[in-house]
Backbone as a ProteinNet text record, in pm:
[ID]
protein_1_A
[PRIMARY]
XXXXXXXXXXXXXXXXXXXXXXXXXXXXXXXXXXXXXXXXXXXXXXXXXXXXXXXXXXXXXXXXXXXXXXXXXXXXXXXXXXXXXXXXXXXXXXXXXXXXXXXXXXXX
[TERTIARY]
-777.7	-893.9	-947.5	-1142.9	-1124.4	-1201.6	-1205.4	-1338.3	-1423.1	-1521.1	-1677.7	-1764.5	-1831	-1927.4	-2100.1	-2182.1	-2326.8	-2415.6	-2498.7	-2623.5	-2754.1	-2822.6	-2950.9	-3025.6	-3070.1	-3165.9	-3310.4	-3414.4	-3564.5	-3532.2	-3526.3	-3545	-3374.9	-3369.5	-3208.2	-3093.2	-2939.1	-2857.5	-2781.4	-2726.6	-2595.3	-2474.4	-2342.5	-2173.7	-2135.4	-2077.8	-1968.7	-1831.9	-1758.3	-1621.6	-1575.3	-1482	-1433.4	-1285.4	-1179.6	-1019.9	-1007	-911.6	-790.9	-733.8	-765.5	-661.2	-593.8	-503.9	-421.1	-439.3	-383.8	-386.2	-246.1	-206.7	-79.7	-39.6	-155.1	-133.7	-270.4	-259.3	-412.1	-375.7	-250.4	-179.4	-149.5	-275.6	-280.4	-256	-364.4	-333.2	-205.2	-133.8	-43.5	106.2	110.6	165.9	170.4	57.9	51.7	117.5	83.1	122.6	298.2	329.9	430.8	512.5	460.5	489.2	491.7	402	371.8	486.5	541.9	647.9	739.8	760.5	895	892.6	793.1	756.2	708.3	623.9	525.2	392	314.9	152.8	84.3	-3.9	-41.1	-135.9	-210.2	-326.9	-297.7	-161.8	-116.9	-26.3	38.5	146.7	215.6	376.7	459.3	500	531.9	518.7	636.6	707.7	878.6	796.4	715.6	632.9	561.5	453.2	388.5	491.8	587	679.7	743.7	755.2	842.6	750.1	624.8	537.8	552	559.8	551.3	411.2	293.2	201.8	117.4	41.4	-13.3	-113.8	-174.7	-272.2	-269.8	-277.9	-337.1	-456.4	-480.6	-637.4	-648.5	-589.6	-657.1	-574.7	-649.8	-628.2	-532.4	-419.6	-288	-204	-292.5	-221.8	-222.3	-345.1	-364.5	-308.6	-273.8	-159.3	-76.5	23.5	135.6	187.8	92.7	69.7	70.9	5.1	32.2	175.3	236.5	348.7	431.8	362.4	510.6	512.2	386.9	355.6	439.6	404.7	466.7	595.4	685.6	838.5	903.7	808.1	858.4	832.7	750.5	729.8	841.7	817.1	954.6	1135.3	1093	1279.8	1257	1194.9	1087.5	1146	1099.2	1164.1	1323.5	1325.5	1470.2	1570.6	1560.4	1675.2	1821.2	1855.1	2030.7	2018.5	1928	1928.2	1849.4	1972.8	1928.5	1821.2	1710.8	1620	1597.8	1614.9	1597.4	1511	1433.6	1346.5	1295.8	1360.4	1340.5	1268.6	1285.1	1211.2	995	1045.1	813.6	745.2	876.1	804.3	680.9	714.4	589.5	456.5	470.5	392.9	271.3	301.1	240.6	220.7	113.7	70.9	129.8	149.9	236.2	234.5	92.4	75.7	123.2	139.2	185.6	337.5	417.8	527	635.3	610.9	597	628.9	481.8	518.6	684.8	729.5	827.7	977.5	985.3	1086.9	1181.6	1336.9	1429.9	1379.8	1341	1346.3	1218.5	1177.7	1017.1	1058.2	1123.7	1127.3	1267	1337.9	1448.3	1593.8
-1134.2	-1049.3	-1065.4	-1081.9	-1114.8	-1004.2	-932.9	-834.7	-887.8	-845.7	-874.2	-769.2	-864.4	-824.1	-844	-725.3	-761.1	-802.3	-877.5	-911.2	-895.7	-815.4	-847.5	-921.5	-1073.7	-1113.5	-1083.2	-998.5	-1011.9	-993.2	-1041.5	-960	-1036.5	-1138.9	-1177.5	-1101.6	-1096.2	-1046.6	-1163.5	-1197.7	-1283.6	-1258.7	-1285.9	-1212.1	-1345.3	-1256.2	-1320.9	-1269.4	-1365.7	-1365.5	-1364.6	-1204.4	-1201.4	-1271.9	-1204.8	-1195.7	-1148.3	-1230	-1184.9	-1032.4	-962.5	-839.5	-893.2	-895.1	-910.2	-855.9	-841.5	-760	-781	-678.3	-747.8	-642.9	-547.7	-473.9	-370.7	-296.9	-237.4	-88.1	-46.6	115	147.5	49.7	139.2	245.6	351.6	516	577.2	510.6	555.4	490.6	448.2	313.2	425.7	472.5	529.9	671	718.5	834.7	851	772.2	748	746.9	603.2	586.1	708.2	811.8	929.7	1057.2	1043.4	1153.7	1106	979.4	932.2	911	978.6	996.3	913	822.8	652.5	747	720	695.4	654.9	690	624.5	518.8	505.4	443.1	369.1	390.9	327.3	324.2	291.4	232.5	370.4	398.2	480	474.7	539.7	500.8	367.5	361.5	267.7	116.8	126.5	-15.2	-93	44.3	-23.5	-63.4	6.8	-13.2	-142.7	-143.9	-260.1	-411.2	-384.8	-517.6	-574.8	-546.1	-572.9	-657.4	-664	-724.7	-775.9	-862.8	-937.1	-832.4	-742.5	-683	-549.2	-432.7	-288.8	-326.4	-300.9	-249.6	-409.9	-496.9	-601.3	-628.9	-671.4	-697.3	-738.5	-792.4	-784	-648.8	-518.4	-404.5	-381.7	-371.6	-339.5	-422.6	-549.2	-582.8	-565.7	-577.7	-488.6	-354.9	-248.4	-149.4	-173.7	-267.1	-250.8	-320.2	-410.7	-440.9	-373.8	-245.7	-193.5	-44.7	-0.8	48.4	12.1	-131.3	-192.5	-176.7	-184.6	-204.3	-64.5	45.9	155	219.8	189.6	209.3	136.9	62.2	-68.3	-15.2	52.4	112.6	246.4	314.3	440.5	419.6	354	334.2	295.7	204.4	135.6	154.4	287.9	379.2	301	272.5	210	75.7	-5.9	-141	-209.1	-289.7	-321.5	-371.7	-360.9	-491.4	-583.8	-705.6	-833.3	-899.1	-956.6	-1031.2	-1107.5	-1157.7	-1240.5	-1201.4	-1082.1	-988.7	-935.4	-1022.4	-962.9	-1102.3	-1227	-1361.8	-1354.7	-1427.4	-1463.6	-1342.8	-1235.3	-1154.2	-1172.1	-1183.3	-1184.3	-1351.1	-1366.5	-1501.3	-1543.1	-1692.3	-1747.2	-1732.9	-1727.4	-1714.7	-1552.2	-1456.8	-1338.6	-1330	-1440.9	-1398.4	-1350.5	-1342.5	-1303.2	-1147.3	-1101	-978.1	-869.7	-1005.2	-931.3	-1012.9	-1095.9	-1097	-966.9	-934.9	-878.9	-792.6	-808.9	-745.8	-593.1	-650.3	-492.6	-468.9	-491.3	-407.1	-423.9	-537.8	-530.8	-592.1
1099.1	1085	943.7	922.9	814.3	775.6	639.1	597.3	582.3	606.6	572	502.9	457.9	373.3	376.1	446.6	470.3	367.6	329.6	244	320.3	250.4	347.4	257.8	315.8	238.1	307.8	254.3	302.2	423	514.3	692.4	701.1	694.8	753.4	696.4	750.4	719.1	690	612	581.6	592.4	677.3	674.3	543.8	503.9	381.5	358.3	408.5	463	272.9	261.7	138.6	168.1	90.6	79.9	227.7	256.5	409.2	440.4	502.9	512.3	686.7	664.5	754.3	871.8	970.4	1119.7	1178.4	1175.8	1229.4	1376.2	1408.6	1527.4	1524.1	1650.7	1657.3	1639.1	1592.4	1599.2	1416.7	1353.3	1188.2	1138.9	1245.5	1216.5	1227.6	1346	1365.5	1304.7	1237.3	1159.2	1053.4	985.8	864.8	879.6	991.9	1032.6	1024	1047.6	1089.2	902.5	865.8	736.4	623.7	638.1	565.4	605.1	693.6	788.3	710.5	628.3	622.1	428.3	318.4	283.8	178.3	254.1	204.7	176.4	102.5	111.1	202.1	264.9	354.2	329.1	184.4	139.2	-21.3	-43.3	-182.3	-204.1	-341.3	-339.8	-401.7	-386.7	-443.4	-614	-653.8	-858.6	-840.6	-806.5	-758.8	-723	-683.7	-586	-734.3	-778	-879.8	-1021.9	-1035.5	-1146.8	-1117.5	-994	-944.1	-921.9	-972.4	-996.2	-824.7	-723.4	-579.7	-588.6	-602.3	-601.8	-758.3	-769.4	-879.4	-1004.2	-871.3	-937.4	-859.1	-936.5	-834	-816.9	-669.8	-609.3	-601.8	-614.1	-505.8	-332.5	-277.9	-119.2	-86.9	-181.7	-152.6	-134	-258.4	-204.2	-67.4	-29	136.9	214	241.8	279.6	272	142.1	119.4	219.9	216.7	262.3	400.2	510.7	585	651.5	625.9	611.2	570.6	503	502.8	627.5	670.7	721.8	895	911.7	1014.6	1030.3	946.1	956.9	907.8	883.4	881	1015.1	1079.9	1202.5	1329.5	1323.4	1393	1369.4	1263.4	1215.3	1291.1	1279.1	1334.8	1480.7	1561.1	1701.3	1696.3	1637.5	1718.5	1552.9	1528.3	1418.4	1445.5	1551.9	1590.2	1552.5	1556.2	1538.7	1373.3	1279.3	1181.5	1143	1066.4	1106.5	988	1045.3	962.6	901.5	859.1	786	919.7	990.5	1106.9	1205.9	1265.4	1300.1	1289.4	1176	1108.4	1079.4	1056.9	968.6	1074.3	1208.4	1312.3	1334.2	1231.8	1251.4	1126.6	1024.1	915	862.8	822.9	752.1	651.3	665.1	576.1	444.8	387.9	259.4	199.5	300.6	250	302.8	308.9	309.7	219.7	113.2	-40.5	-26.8	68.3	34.3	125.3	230.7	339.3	217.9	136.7	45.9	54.2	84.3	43.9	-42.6	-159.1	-259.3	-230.8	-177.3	-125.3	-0.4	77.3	222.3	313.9	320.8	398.1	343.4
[MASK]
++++++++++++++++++++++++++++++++++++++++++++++++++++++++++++++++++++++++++++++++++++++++++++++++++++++++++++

């Protein structure tokens, strides 16, 4: 899924495909919902995340990835509480170039 961005030039509209936000399921709200019960942010990062340098920059589109990845696998533990979960488990879910952010060290 990519964000977009409208331009209107004079009568036409132009899409301009910015930075990637990921998609990794269609149950966000409830992802967050979920994530916030368990006591995550639902829209940013925890003081522990940003101290912990987890992403390059605050407030760029890697946070929001971040975020939803982590949103995902707090949800996924959320159901199946008896069963460990692995790294192995999310790779085929999330894009290669953000596999960075499912590293040991930020989530499992």
């Amino acid at each position: 899924m990519l964000s977009l961005k409208w331009l209107k030039v004079g009568i036409r509209e132009k899409k301009i495909i910015s930075d990637e936000i990921i998609c990794i399921n269609k149950e966000s709200n409830f992802e967050a919902l979920v994530a916030l019960t368990a006591g995550f942010l639902y829209d940013s990062f925890k003081d522990e995340e940003i101290e912990g340098g987890i992403v390059s920059v605050v407030g760029c589109i890697e946070v929001y990835n971040h975020i939803f990845i982590r949103h995902h696998i707090i949800k996924k533990w959320h159901e199946t509480v008896a069963i460990w979960l692995t790294n192995d488990m999310f790779v085929d879910l999330i894009p290669e170039r953000y596999s960075g952010l499912l590293a040991y060290n930020y989530f499992l």
